[in-house]
Structure formats: C-alpha cells, structure tokens
XYZ file of C-alpha atoms in Angstrom:
727
model
C 243.206 46.215 114.803
C 243.698 42.630 114.125
C 244.594 41.703 110.601
C 241.794 39.273 110.295
C 239.215 42.099 110.609
C 240.636 43.904 107.550
C 239.470 42.079 104.688
C 237.598 42.175 101.384
C 235.058 39.495 100.891
C 233.295 38.424 97.412
C 229.815 36.651 97.136
C 228.633 35.701 93.605
C 224.827 35.504 93.600
C 222.389 33.448 91.315
C 222.040 36.600 89.308
C 225.492 36.641 88.420
C 226.373 39.735 90.339
C 229.782 39.507 92.423
C 229.112 41.605 95.629
C 232.467 42.929 96.819
C 232.606 44.308 100.270
C 235.331 46.371 102.179
C 235.681 45.525 105.874
C 238.052 47.493 108.095
C 236.129 48.908 110.854
C 235.376 51.617 111.995
C 235.135 53.415 108.668
C 236.514 50.617 106.147
C 239.723 52.766 105.500
C 241.824 51.614 102.616
C 244.779 49.831 104.275
C 247.203 48.314 101.959
C 245.569 44.823 102.783
C 242.419 46.180 101.670
C 243.652 47.484 98.379
C 245.396 44.197 97.672
C 242.088 42.461 98.452
C 240.170 44.638 96.006
C 242.797 43.901 93.241
C 242.562 40.010 93.995
C 238.738 40.233 94.068
C 238.355 42.234 90.839
C 240.681 40.048 89.056
C 238.845 37.042 90.199
C 235.506 38.578 88.953
C 236.886 39.362 85.620
C 238.133 35.875 85.323
C 234.966 34.016 86.333
C 232.408 32.971 83.790
C 229.329 32.988 86.291
C 229.979 36.713 87.060
C 228.268 39.193 84.661
C 228.525 42.453 86.874
C 230.090 43.543 90.083
C 228.525 45.599 93.092
C 231.219 47.306 95.459
C 230.149 48.172 98.942
C 231.389 48.727 102.390
C 230.580 46.588 105.568
C 228.853 48.192 108.789
C 226.676 50.825 106.922
C 229.694 52.654 105.766
C 231.238 52.509 102.137
C 234.661 53.946 102.903
C 236.225 56.666 104.897
C 239.271 56.844 102.522
C 242.961 55.887 102.315
C 244.686 54.693 105.625
C 246.312 57.604 106.878
C 248.760 55.553 108.998
C 250.597 54.689 105.690
C 251.349 58.326 105.342
C 253.119 58.282 108.741
C 255.321 55.372 107.636
C 256.200 57.082 104.322
C 257.164 60.287 106.389
C 259.409 58.254 108.847
C 261.184 56.221 105.932
C 260.953 58.813 102.948
C 260.066 55.681 101.010
C 257.156 56.573 98.641
C 256.953 52.951 97.284
C 254.974 52.312 100.446
C 252.056 53.794 98.655
C 250.324 50.978 96.555
C 249.318 51.914 92.961
C 245.566 52.359 93.079
C 244.942 54.954 90.598
C 246.171 53.415 87.355
C 246.152 49.760 88.178
C 242.928 49.267 90.195
C 240.686 52.337 89.321
C 241.490 52.827 85.843
C 242.626 49.653 84.518
C 240.771 46.890 86.513
C 237.509 48.860 87.313
C 236.876 51.578 84.817
C 238.279 49.776 81.844
C 237.411 46.289 83.129
C 235.160 44.013 80.897
C 232.426 43.892 83.401
C 230.438 46.807 84.784
C 230.896 47.929 88.444
C 228.252 49.856 90.538
C 229.222 51.408 93.762
C 226.519 50.925 96.641
C 227.069 53.898 99.027
C 225.824 54.599 102.479
C 227.177 56.450 105.508
C 230.108 58.003 103.739
C 232.394 57.767 100.900
C 235.151 60.249 101.370
C 238.800 60.477 99.835
C 240.010 57.416 98.048
C 236.535 55.839 98.917
C 234.589 58.544 96.701
C 237.477 57.962 94.184
C 236.772 54.241 94.098
C 233.034 54.927 93.338
C 233.780 57.399 90.507
C 235.937 54.570 88.922
C 232.618 52.637 88.982
C 230.156 52.751 86.055
C 227.374 53.993 88.182
C 226.684 55.043 91.863
C 223.477 54.244 93.986
C 223.345 55.861 97.272
C 221.299 56.307 100.500
C 220.223 60.014 100.629
C 222.140 61.006 103.645
C 225.594 59.602 102.759
C 228.407 62.045 102.915
C 230.631 62.563 99.935
C 233.961 64.283 99.793
C 237.375 64.747 98.721
C 239.243 66.127 102.025
C 242.811 65.212 100.947
C 243.880 68.820 100.872
C 243.432 69.141 104.615
C 246.549 66.633 104.771
C 248.792 68.579 102.312
C 248.116 66.252 99.423
C 245.687 66.082 96.547
C 243.325 63.265 95.550
C 245.486 60.659 94.260
C 243.326 57.851 92.851
C 241.940 59.781 89.870
C 239.589 62.391 91.682
C 241.105 65.389 90.302
C 240.030 64.096 86.840
C 236.881 62.345 87.356
C 234.966 64.664 89.843
C 235.054 67.666 87.254
C 233.700 65.322 84.720
C 230.760 64.449 86.888
C 229.771 67.705 88.678
C 231.249 70.364 86.506
C 234.579 72.369 87.204
C 233.229 74.938 89.663
C 231.598 72.504 91.983
C 234.629 70.158 91.765
C 236.968 73.041 92.735
C 234.868 74.060 95.707
C 234.425 70.368 96.958
C 238.542 69.789 96.607
C 239.906 72.968 97.667
C 237.487 73.824 100.596
C 237.329 69.988 101.514
C 233.637 70.443 101.436
C 231.438 67.504 101.926
C 227.984 67.139 100.343
C 225.150 64.721 100.906
C 224.269 62.105 98.346
C 220.871 64.071 97.898
C 222.905 66.892 96.535
C 225.226 64.608 94.776
C 222.229 63.162 92.646
C 221.302 66.679 91.715
C 224.823 67.490 90.728
C 225.329 64.341 88.605
C 227.813 62.401 90.983
C 225.138 60.009 92.199
C 222.837 58.004 89.587
C 220.011 57.112 91.997
C 218.874 57.356 95.620
C 217.407 54.549 97.601
C 216.676 53.376 101.354
C 219.514 51.430 103.144
C 217.186 48.253 103.029
C 216.883 48.642 99.019
C 220.570 49.658 98.455
C 222.258 46.109 97.572
C 219.022 44.825 95.600
C 218.820 48.379 93.470
C 222.494 48.383 92.886
C 222.580 44.594 91.771
C 219.664 45.341 89.073
C 221.399 48.482 87.931
C 224.760 46.636 87.376
C 222.972 43.830 85.363
C 221.169 46.706 83.480
C 224.579 47.901 82.438
C 225.708 44.507 81.513
C 222.564 43.644 79.465
C 223.051 47.081 77.657
C 219.808 48.551 78.969
C 221.485 51.337 80.849
C 224.561 53.361 79.711
C 228.074 52.138 80.544
C 229.581 55.273 81.426
C 233.247 55.685 82.087
C 233.797 58.971 84.143
C 237.349 59.616 82.812
C 236.107 59.748 79.195
C 233.253 62.044 79.621
C 233.308 65.765 78.536
C 229.815 66.838 78.643
C 230.192 68.446 82.143
C 233.389 70.320 81.065
C 232.786 73.811 79.834
C 234.855 75.206 76.793
C 238.575 75.592 77.419
C 238.315 79.440 77.504
C 235.522 79.205 80.249
C 237.644 76.216 82.075
C 240.704 78.445 82.032
C 238.777 81.364 83.409
C 237.503 79.351 86.336
C 240.832 77.819 87.197
C 242.402 81.184 87.082
C 239.833 82.773 89.376
C 240.391 79.650 91.896
C 244.117 80.254 91.547
C 243.744 83.911 92.852
C 241.323 82.854 95.446
C 243.684 80.101 96.781
C 246.617 82.313 96.592
C 244.962 84.915 98.808
C 243.166 82.337 101.334
C 246.002 79.633 101.414
C 249.377 81.491 100.303
C 251.559 78.736 102.215
C 249.875 75.480 100.877
C 251.272 74.152 97.784
C 248.545 71.509 97.406
C 245.884 73.869 96.434
C 247.802 75.332 93.253
C 249.113 71.754 92.695
C 245.401 70.423 92.658
C 244.257 73.223 89.954
C 247.466 72.392 87.805
C 246.718 68.891 87.650
C 242.811 69.533 86.892
C 243.924 71.943 84.119
C 246.223 68.994 82.750
C 243.282 66.881 82.300
C 241.165 69.484 80.590
C 243.923 70.370 78.078
C 245.393 66.999 77.293
C 242.667 64.493 78.272
C 241.660 62.330 81.546
C 244.335 59.742 81.067
C 247.106 62.487 80.941
C 245.749 64.242 83.896
C 245.585 60.776 86.019
C 249.177 60.346 85.088
C 250.421 63.742 86.266
C 247.887 63.409 89.408
C 249.856 60.274 90.512
C 253.144 62.151 89.874
C 252.026 65.295 91.949
C 250.668 63.105 94.650
C 253.771 61.281 95.201
C 255.829 64.649 95.305
C 253.305 66.198 97.934
C 253.142 63.100 100.141
C 256.876 63.592 101.208
C 256.774 67.539 101.249
C 256.835 69.396 104.459
C 253.362 70.500 104.199
C 251.861 67.096 104.308
C 254.221 65.848 107.053
C 253.129 68.859 109.093
C 249.328 68.395 108.475
C 249.560 64.601 109.061
C 251.327 65.161 112.314
C 248.466 67.583 113.327
C 245.850 65.113 112.400
C 247.131 62.349 114.683
C 248.184 64.808 117.589
C 244.566 66.064 117.793
C 243.454 62.305 118.180
C 246.125 61.745 120.866
C 245.041 64.550 123.152
C 242.374 62.439 124.957
C 244.825 59.739 125.841
C 245.745 60.619 129.353
C 247.723 58.041 131.517
C 246.165 57.122 134.801
C 242.824 58.558 133.453
C 241.697 57.020 130.228
C 243.477 53.802 130.634
C 242.178 52.567 134.132
C 238.540 51.154 133.199
C 236.859 54.383 134.500
C 233.662 55.158 133.053
C 232.575 58.949 132.520
C 229.575 60.072 134.549
C 226.592 61.609 132.610
C 226.685 65.497 132.941
C 223.025 66.551 132.210
C 222.918 70.065 133.997
C 225.740 72.459 134.302
C 225.782 75.853 136.263
C 228.000 78.765 134.949
C 228.713 81.700 137.184
C 229.326 84.798 135.459
C 227.365 85.895 132.315
C 230.100 87.969 130.735
C 231.717 87.364 127.337
C 233.494 83.943 128.483
C 230.491 82.907 130.594
C 227.747 83.495 127.971
C 230.062 81.788 125.367
C 230.639 78.652 127.617
C 226.814 78.378 128.132
C 226.357 78.630 124.437
C 228.594 75.867 123.654
C 226.490 73.627 126.491
C 223.174 74.497 125.348
C 223.682 73.834 121.478
C 225.079 70.288 122.741
C 221.691 69.642 124.744
C 223.158 70.139 128.307
C 220.991 72.121 130.504
C 222.469 75.325 131.860
C 221.775 77.550 134.761
C 223.299 80.952 134.501
C 224.084 82.701 137.788
C 224.804 86.473 137.935
C 224.767 89.066 140.877
C 221.654 91.264 139.663
C 218.885 91.287 137.098
C 220.662 93.569 134.769
C 223.810 91.634 134.416
C 221.732 88.371 133.984
C 219.614 89.970 131.392
C 222.645 91.018 129.532
C 224.109 87.466 129.864
C 221.008 85.898 128.339
C 220.930 88.511 125.618
C 224.606 87.548 124.766
C 223.627 83.769 124.644
C 220.666 84.704 122.216
C 223.194 86.653 120.233
C 225.674 83.922 120.011
C 223.005 81.451 118.785
C 221.804 84.009 116.108
C 225.328 84.102 114.913
C 225.489 80.480 114.664
C 222.347 80.394 112.484
C 223.619 83.070 110.204
C 226.975 80.842 109.788
C 224.430 78.074 108.860
C 225.765 75.881 111.731
C 222.559 75.965 113.712
C 218.936 75.674 112.875
C 216.258 77.890 114.176
C 214.451 74.683 115.746
C 217.901 73.812 117.484
C 218.100 77.490 118.676
C 214.559 77.151 120.389
C 215.638 73.809 122.028
C 218.793 75.312 123.180
C 217.022 78.319 124.797
C 214.486 75.804 126.520
C 217.421 74.447 128.254
C 218.365 77.634 129.722
C 217.669 79.056 133.214
C 218.774 82.190 134.671
C 219.566 82.628 138.528
C 220.424 85.252 141.097
C 221.092 82.862 143.754
C 222.558 79.166 144.256
C 219.012 77.651 144.969
C 219.242 75.836 141.490
C 222.702 74.371 142.027
C 221.429 71.666 144.273
C 221.221 69.027 141.358
C 224.001 70.245 139.029
C 226.672 67.877 137.778
C 229.156 70.544 137.174
C 229.690 74.147 137.958
C 232.019 76.285 135.762
C 233.089 79.731 137.382
C 233.717 82.403 134.819
C 233.927 85.676 136.739
C 236.780 88.347 136.664
C 240.244 87.254 137.762
C 239.917 88.436 141.377
C 241.402 85.899 143.892
C 239.204 86.700 146.894
C 235.964 86.687 144.674
C 236.834 83.416 143.310
C 237.651 81.580 146.752
C 234.516 82.894 148.262
C 232.503 81.492 145.218
C 234.159 78.021 145.526
C 233.565 78.197 149.256
C 229.812 78.825 148.789
C 229.244 76.322 145.988
C 230.943 73.362 147.828
C 228.486 73.672 150.505
C 225.148 73.756 148.170
C 226.203 71.570 145.107
C 225.873 67.685 145.362
C 229.003 65.584 146.533
C 229.650 64.283 142.948
C 229.511 67.917 141.253
C 232.774 68.916 139.563
C 233.806 72.404 140.566
C 235.625 73.966 137.582
C 237.193 77.528 137.027
C 237.702 79.316 133.793
C 240.730 81.219 135.139
C 243.389 81.683 132.417
C 246.186 82.554 134.994
C 245.485 82.014 138.710
C 246.974 78.912 140.447
C 244.144 76.439 140.955
C 245.374 75.469 144.613
C 244.810 79.240 145.410
C 241.334 79.198 144.035
C 240.265 76.197 145.847
C 242.357 76.561 148.978
C 239.235 77.531 151.383
C 237.516 74.416 150.286
C 237.711 70.570 151.389
C 236.826 69.365 147.969
C 240.556 69.678 146.007
C 239.773 66.456 144.287
C 236.780 67.992 142.539
C 238.428 71.286 141.524
C 239.692 71.502 138.062
C 240.423 74.232 135.600
C 238.118 74.512 132.320
C 239.932 77.067 130.425
C 237.988 78.055 127.390
C 239.357 80.544 124.561
C 237.378 83.537 123.496
C 234.808 83.638 121.761
C 234.113 80.239 123.942
C 231.391 79.131 121.561
C 233.666 79.134 118.581
C 237.108 78.607 119.569
C 237.718 74.871 119.368
C 240.506 74.320 122.406
C 239.513 73.491 125.906
C 242.593 73.337 128.351
C 241.762 70.982 131.180
C 243.944 71.936 134.046
C 244.496 69.630 137.042
C 246.215 69.816 140.248
C 248.131 67.072 142.168
C 244.801 66.318 144.152
C 242.231 66.443 141.121
C 240.696 63.003 140.800
C 240.929 60.954 137.585
C 237.151 60.672 137.702
C 236.873 64.554 137.312
C 239.291 64.677 134.519
C 237.699 62.068 132.647
C 234.252 63.733 133.071
C 235.576 67.051 131.976
C 237.424 65.281 128.760
C 233.846 63.604 128.112
C 232.048 67.112 128.372
C 234.827 68.581 126.140
C 234.027 66.187 123.357
C 230.250 66.370 123.804
C 230.521 70.275 123.060
C 232.860 69.592 120.103
C 236.124 70.998 121.678
C 239.417 69.447 121.607
C 240.493 68.747 125.312
C 244.073 69.165 126.125
C 244.925 68.068 129.806
C 247.698 70.197 131.273
C 249.366 70.848 134.757
C 248.725 73.690 137.199
C 251.152 76.712 136.755
C 250.936 80.410 135.912
C 249.205 80.473 132.473
C 249.098 76.865 132.276
C 250.182 75.482 128.883
C 249.045 77.948 126.190
C 249.263 81.380 127.905
C 252.570 80.444 129.655
C 253.995 79.313 126.476
C 253.047 82.230 124.552
C 253.580 85.078 127.149
C 256.975 86.012 125.568
C 255.099 86.547 121.824
C 253.550 89.980 122.928
C 256.597 90.797 125.236
C 259.117 90.221 122.376
C 257.003 92.284 119.912
C 257.252 95.079 122.476
C 261.121 94.686 122.800
C 261.293 94.941 118.960
C 259.195 98.127 118.930
C 261.581 99.565 121.630
C 264.484 98.885 119.363
C 262.935 100.942 116.627
C 261.188 98.391 114.688
C 257.805 99.547 113.073
C 254.663 98.179 114.939
C 252.956 97.429 111.521
C 255.768 95.721 110.075
C 255.980 93.173 112.751
C 252.452 92.523 112.343
C 253.058 92.087 108.432
C 255.915 89.495 108.977
C 253.986 87.535 111.640
C 250.736 87.385 109.481
C 252.858 86.375 106.441
C 254.131 83.544 108.482
C 250.707 82.365 108.943
C 249.263 83.685 112.232
C 245.683 85.001 111.805
C 246.872 88.321 112.737
C 250.021 90.112 114.162
C 250.633 90.424 118.008
C 249.666 94.370 117.915
C 246.362 93.671 116.308
C 245.525 90.485 118.538
C 246.430 93.045 121.546
C 243.503 95.388 120.071
C 241.229 92.475 119.460
C 241.798 90.916 123.075
C 241.569 94.167 124.775
C 244.318 95.982 126.978
C 242.394 94.983 130.231
C 243.752 91.424 129.662
C 247.349 92.596 129.250
C 247.195 94.917 132.231
C 245.497 92.155 134.608
C 248.213 89.589 133.802
C 251.126 92.114 133.924
C 252.063 91.651 137.691
C 251.173 88.017 137.660
C 253.524 87.181 134.877
C 256.281 89.638 136.611
C 255.990 87.472 139.913
C 256.010 84.147 138.179
C 258.643 84.426 135.501
C 261.179 86.809 137.309
C 264.169 87.936 135.171
C 262.836 86.464 131.863
C 259.737 88.479 132.257
C 260.214 91.585 129.894
C 258.595 94.609 131.797
C 256.795 96.853 129.225
C 254.584 100.024 129.928
C 253.518 100.215 126.071
C 249.871 99.061 126.978
C 249.680 101.546 129.943
C 250.730 104.366 127.623
C 248.063 103.393 124.942
C 245.339 103.522 127.823
C 246.816 106.903 128.873
C 246.195 108.144 125.297
C 242.554 107.197 125.454
C 243.116 103.899 123.490
C 241.378 100.598 124.359
C 241.858 98.701 121.207
C 238.953 97.263 119.327
C 236.652 98.036 122.087
C 236.473 101.736 121.400
C 237.513 101.499 117.754
C 241.013 103.093 118.473
C 244.242 101.097 119.166
C 247.254 100.397 116.931
C 244.595 100.168 114.314
C 241.452 102.258 113.618
C 238.376 99.892 113.579
C 235.403 101.003 111.543
C 232.259 98.877 111.091
C 232.277 96.802 107.988
C 235.839 97.808 107.097
C 239.283 95.996 107.525
C 241.367 97.507 110.309
C 243.771 100.281 109.206
C 247.007 101.266 110.879
C 246.699 104.518 112.968
C 249.267 106.925 111.942
C 248.251 108.713 115.031
C 249.658 106.007 117.463
C 253.292 107.314 116.417
C 253.603 109.665 119.306
C 252.668 107.039 121.758
C 255.359 104.599 120.228
C 257.912 107.371 120.413
C 257.101 108.051 124.082
C 257.466 104.355 124.861
C 260.978 104.139 123.001
C 262.055 107.262 125.106
C 261.114 105.616 128.225
C 262.394 102.239 127.489
C 265.867 103.560 126.108
C 267.012 100.134 124.641
C 268.023 101.461 121.273
C 271.746 101.084 120.927
C 273.219 104.615 120.660
C 269.778 105.882 120.472
C 269.451 104.744 116.886
C 266.891 102.037 115.440
C 268.391 98.575 114.937
C 268.379 97.184 111.305
C 266.815 93.783 111.252
C 265.585 91.532 108.379
C 262.057 89.875 108.267
C 263.527 86.622 109.300
C 265.214 88.236 112.307
C 261.833 89.611 113.321
C 260.169 86.364 112.907
C 262.774 84.479 115.028
C 263.068 87.029 117.888
C 259.286 86.814 118.283
C 258.829 82.993 118.163
C 262.130 81.600 119.520
C 261.639 83.020 123.000
C 258.187 81.216 122.752
C 259.906 77.892 121.772
C 262.235 78.427 124.562
C 259.406 78.784 127.122
C 257.633 75.560 125.460
C 260.922 73.827 126.275
C 260.469 74.730 129.962
C 256.885 73.604 129.825
C 257.807 70.156 128.442
C 260.754 70.056 130.799
C 258.400 70.546 133.811
C 255.879 67.890 132.534
C 253.017 70.537 132.427
C 252.070 68.654 129.200
C 251.828 64.848 128.755
C 253.436 65.095 125.235
C 255.001 67.636 123.044
C 252.246 67.111 120.333
C 249.686 68.213 122.776
C 251.462 71.698 122.907
C 251.460 71.489 119.126
C 247.498 71.042 119.182
C 247.217 73.771 121.924
C 249.153 76.134 119.686
C 247.141 75.675 116.723
C 243.781 75.889 118.306
C 244.481 78.014 121.008
C 246.762 80.671 119.484
C 246.253 80.115 115.574
C 249.841 78.913 114.935
C 249.591 77.788 111.231
C 248.482 74.287 111.169
C 250.450 73.670 107.705
C 253.653 74.045 110.002
C 252.713 71.234 112.324
C 252.266 73.233 115.594
C 255.101 75.134 117.634
C 257.374 72.306 118.589
C 256.998 70.321 115.386
C 257.919 73.693 113.561
C 260.851 74.246 116.027
C 262.246 70.888 115.337
C 262.214 71.446 111.536
C 264.305 74.658 112.384
C 266.451 72.810 114.671
C 267.534 73.160 118.262
C 271.007 74.061 117.702
C 270.124 77.040 115.563
C 267.418 78.300 118.007
C 269.967 77.940 120.912
C 272.564 79.565 119.030
C 270.341 82.780 118.089
C 268.872 83.052 121.591
C 272.349 82.861 123.391
C 273.518 85.889 120.978
C 270.504 87.983 121.881
C 270.818 87.185 125.437
C 274.204 88.694 125.373
C 272.777 91.798 123.565
C 269.570 92.186 125.112
C 269.360 90.326 128.474
C 267.823 87.245 130.190
C 264.579 87.458 128.472
C 266.349 85.410 125.561
C 268.541 83.220 127.886
C 268.100 79.592 126.597
C 266.398 77.055 128.984
C 268.386 74.157 130.122
C 266.150 71.832 128.244
C 266.993 73.727 124.963
C 270.559 73.719 125.710
C 270.636 69.893 126.302
C 268.739 69.073 123.224
C 270.833 71.353 121.198
C 274.180 69.698 122.380
C 272.609 66.117 121.998
C 270.940 66.565 118.661
C 267.813 65.009 120.263
C 264.569 66.722 118.929
C 262.680 69.022 121.251
C 259.617 66.687 120.780
C 261.216 63.588 121.846
C 260.198 62.275 125.293
C 262.470 62.785 128.111
C 265.028 59.938 129.076
C 263.785 60.269 132.665
C 260.626 61.723 134.142
C 261.371 63.948 136.926
C 258.694 62.406 139.512
C 255.328 62.244 137.873
C 254.248 64.576 135.144
C 252.108 67.708 136.440
C 249.755 66.838 133.914
C 249.577 63.405 134.813
C 249.099 63.818 138.491
C-alpha cells in the first residue's frame, strides 16, 4: 500500500461544516498515518473560525474497519508498546468528545473496533441501516483500547455491551438505532447531507450535545451492574478459561461504573498496553495473519493465472462426507449432482442434505428462502449421464483403492476435458488413486473435515503432476464455500492426519502404562482442545481408526505404535457414539458420561500390551501427560516441514487449529512448540525414546533446531528440491 493512498482529508463547506474523511483502502484501517492525520485535521478544525461543526466519515463506502493490525505485529517483534499511538485520551476524549465544536459520525459499510470507538467519541452517529457495528478486539487477545469499554455500555446498556464485546458480536445499524448506539438512519445518498445538518443543529443548540462518556442514564444501579458483571465473569470462566482478555474487559468496565468514565478510560489504556504484549495476543494475531496467508501459493497465485468459473459440481457418494460437501456447495449457489449406486442410498443422501440445511436454519445461519434455493440447485443421479457438463467432480466414497481407481477411470472418459477430478480421501496416496487415468494434471485432493458443511478447513492436496490451474480453481471454490484452503503435498495422511497420527497413539501408550483414560481426556481438554483423544475417538467412530491402522503401520514403520485397544472395544460391543457406548455413555440431550464398565476392556488391553515397568502403573504429573501426547505430534510436524509437505509453518498452525481444534489462543501447533522451545521438546523426547522406544525418537529436523537454537517455524536455509506442496 503506497503511503499516498493512506490519508485523511478535510473539506470545509459554505455551511461551515468540516468534512473529515479517512482514506486507507480497502477498509480504512487506522494506520498510524491515519491517526496522525486525524489529530492534525481535528486541531485545524478547532482553530479555524470558518468551521462550526465536524462530520467524520470514511472513503469508498466504508467508515472504518478498526486499528491497523500490522502495528501489533511490530509491537510483538520489538516488545515496544510505544509504537501504539495515543488515540483514546489525546484524540477521542480530548480532541473529539471534549472539543469545542461538535462532531457527527457518518457511517456506512462498517464501523468496527477502533472505527466504532471513534464514532462513540462523536456527539451523534448517523448511519445507513445495513452498516455493521462491532468491537471484535477480544478475538485478538486484547480489549477495546480507544474508550469502547466505557462508552458502549453508556450507549446500549451494560448487558448488550458485554455481549457485543465478549462475543465479538456485530450488529446492523438498524439494531444499533433501536439500542441507542445510532441516532438516525438514512440512505447512502442522504448520509453526508443528513450528518451535516445534524452537526449544525448541535452547534446551534437545536439538538443535544451528547458526550457518551458522561452519560449514566443507560447504566443500571450499582448492585444490578455488579450482578450483571458477576454473571458475565462466571460465563467467561466457563467458556473461555484460558483467555485473560475476557476477565480484563469486565474489570475495566467495572472500573468505569464504580469510579466514572474517565477513570475507566485510563484503566482501559493501561490494561490494553499490558494485553498487547501478552502471549495470548501474540498467538491470536499470529493466527489472524497466518489464516490470510494460506492462499498465497508460489507458482500458482503469483503467475497471473485466472480462476475458471465452477458452476456445477458432481459429488460421488452421499454418505456423511459426501452429503456435507454437497451442502457446502449448494448453500454457496453452486449446482450439485449427487451420484449414488442405488435409489435407497440416493434418497438417504438427499435426506442428509435436507437435514444439514435444516440444522443451519436452526442455528440462524440460513434462511428458509435460501434453503429452497439450495435444494433447487440439487439433482440426484444413479449414473454418469449428468457428468457431461460438470466443472469439477469430488469423489467421497469409502477408503477402498480399487473402487476409487475404477471411479476415476470412468469419470475421465465422461467428464469434459477441463473438469477437475478431486478425491476426498484422507489417507490414500493420490498417485495410486489416479494411476489408471491419463489425466494426472487434473487429479487433486479436496480433503474436507467432518462434518464437511461446518468444519472450516479444506486441505488441498497436490501431486507432482497436478496443474497450477486445478489448484487455483480449487482454492477459489474453497473461498466461495467459505472454507480456509491450505495447499499441502501428497503423502500418507497429508498434513493434518499425518501430523496428528501420534496424538491418539500416545494416549493409548499412556493407558497401557497405567494412566486413567478419563484423566488423559481431562488434561487435554484443560489445555484447550475441544475434547480429549478418547472422546474424540468415540465421536469419530472406531471404523476410522481400524481403517487407517494398517496404512499408518506401513507408512510410518517403527515410529508407528501398534495398539489393539480399539479392536478390544469393538469386540466388547462398543462402537463409540454410533451405538451410544464407547469410553463414554451417550444419552440424548445429556453430556457424555465416563463409562465405568469400560474398565475390564482397559485391563485386558494393559495385560496384552505388557508395557508397565515391573507390572506397576507409572506415576505422571498432568504436565507429563500433556507433553507425552503433544511432543510426538510436534515431532511429526517437524518431519512434515522438513519434507516440505506444507509451504510454510504457519499453514500447519492454521491446519491444526481448524482441522483438529488445537487452541487458537496458543497460536497453532508449531507456534506453541516454539514458545515451549525445541531444546526442551528434544530433551524430553530423547528421554522417553530410551524408556519406551522409537515412537518418541526425535526427528533430525527437531534435533538440528534444538542444537542451533533456530525456531521450528523458521524457513529452512536450503530447500531440498522443490516443496511437495509447491510442485
């Protein structure tokens, strides 16, 4: 972005209103140049005798998307908090709110974060009805820092302000008007004119000169406010126990309620600066930028290729994955042909799609009209006759190599020459899937995660022969269907399942050593995973574990840990959540409960495994359990990076967060490992390798990084050929 396109302009009209405009495409983020410009223009407007009032707006149909997050990265790299300009007191409080001339915010498009905070420093807010308003700062590990924690409760009331801040919830300006955040609504064409008139009316004492920070009429009594804050604290501890910004935000709000808005603003500024350099903010800002870099693929997105339109997609297989994939496409206005082997399976697939859509309606993310539109784009098929004009095929049948090979051989003959031939396999080598075709340049992996219409990750797997065009087209489809695409290389398990194959295996090893199944799950959940490895196995179903067992054994050799625990569970009549009986008992409408009767299966497994030293259970701290499960995962991630299966370490961070539920506030798997340190991880794995065998043996990549002190996430000094993910 050229510095010349980042500017603040001021035009004074004959009516005596100064129109100050923020310009920093695409969302008018508050770059330090913008903040300096606002201070200059406000100072000038206050000095000039021909200026009676001020209207603040944004260029290009957007007010302001908030503070420029790139500045946070510079603060994190340097540790220098002084890089954060003083906006809250100097600009918003002193120059705008306490200024001797009234300010009116003219809002359209969006006013988020620092952008909304600027508007609350104005004396009135005029907006178009659909403009999005919100304070999403907590998603970056910080709190609103330009007075938002104080002014929002004074405008919309404490309960709504807490909801908007702690849940980072946006509201439309129409609701903002009902809540008291917006003073008037008007059309985009009338926005500036209406705002100018409003500003003059304030200046001429015909409308109230409202300073948000001084208001108390929307605040409840002290006892009511405390009750609301305490309830919010309890909820935050339950929902976000590892995120300090939630409690900090509530503390700062309470300060303002107890001691007045000005005291609240000063505490907010202090706490904001503490949180900006805290580990949670560093991790969440890393994830924010990492997610935006996954679609930058060398040799694909930087070579002037243009994506081709994908209007019609065929999905083969209407089971859980196929119906989920079809749902994602349909709600994004892409026509779908679902192919099944018989009418019963086809009917089941169509029912599952309808059920998925109904579920989205219940969650409020889909309207009935959009559901009907989606189903109008659906067609079922029992043969390939409708494949003659499809732009892409996604195969989602069971993991059987001969079946997949025959499907790809058939569709190659029927589909048009430009059609992308994709497989949703989670483990099978793509070269094997497509070896009986002559179209290797069109064969690509489109690995969705279950449930496919909800999980946000799309692993795009390429072989040495996959064309850049096919990759670009699938990246584009991924964006259209609101997935985060991560391009990876072709190997067993690809990036996510390969990196995390030791996760379940390590948990089985710990059980064989005498550690309680449910304690392991509690430790892993407390770390921040959505559930522990045993509950995850219940939910995923034991069929998956049994299907990949031999594939992993062949691919990973001595570092694969053979375990027959799942086989013993199946033998005991347990299938996990599918038959409501696994490690846990599943009852409708109730939380899963540990099943005490699983004890005899565990005892049989320990007896067969025979790994307890001297036949006695080992004694481990919770920290040991955590490390023995996650350090082997980090070790495999090192191999994945060393073999260039991913383009960059941060792609693996995003894949771990979105594909496996690794806690976002820890920055993703590799980012977290770097905070722990390669030397420590290496020393622990070396010790366990001596005690328990090659499953824990450190990789050469980890060993080199531990010795050199170079972070695991740092790019390698030399690429061994071209990256698999870049081929």
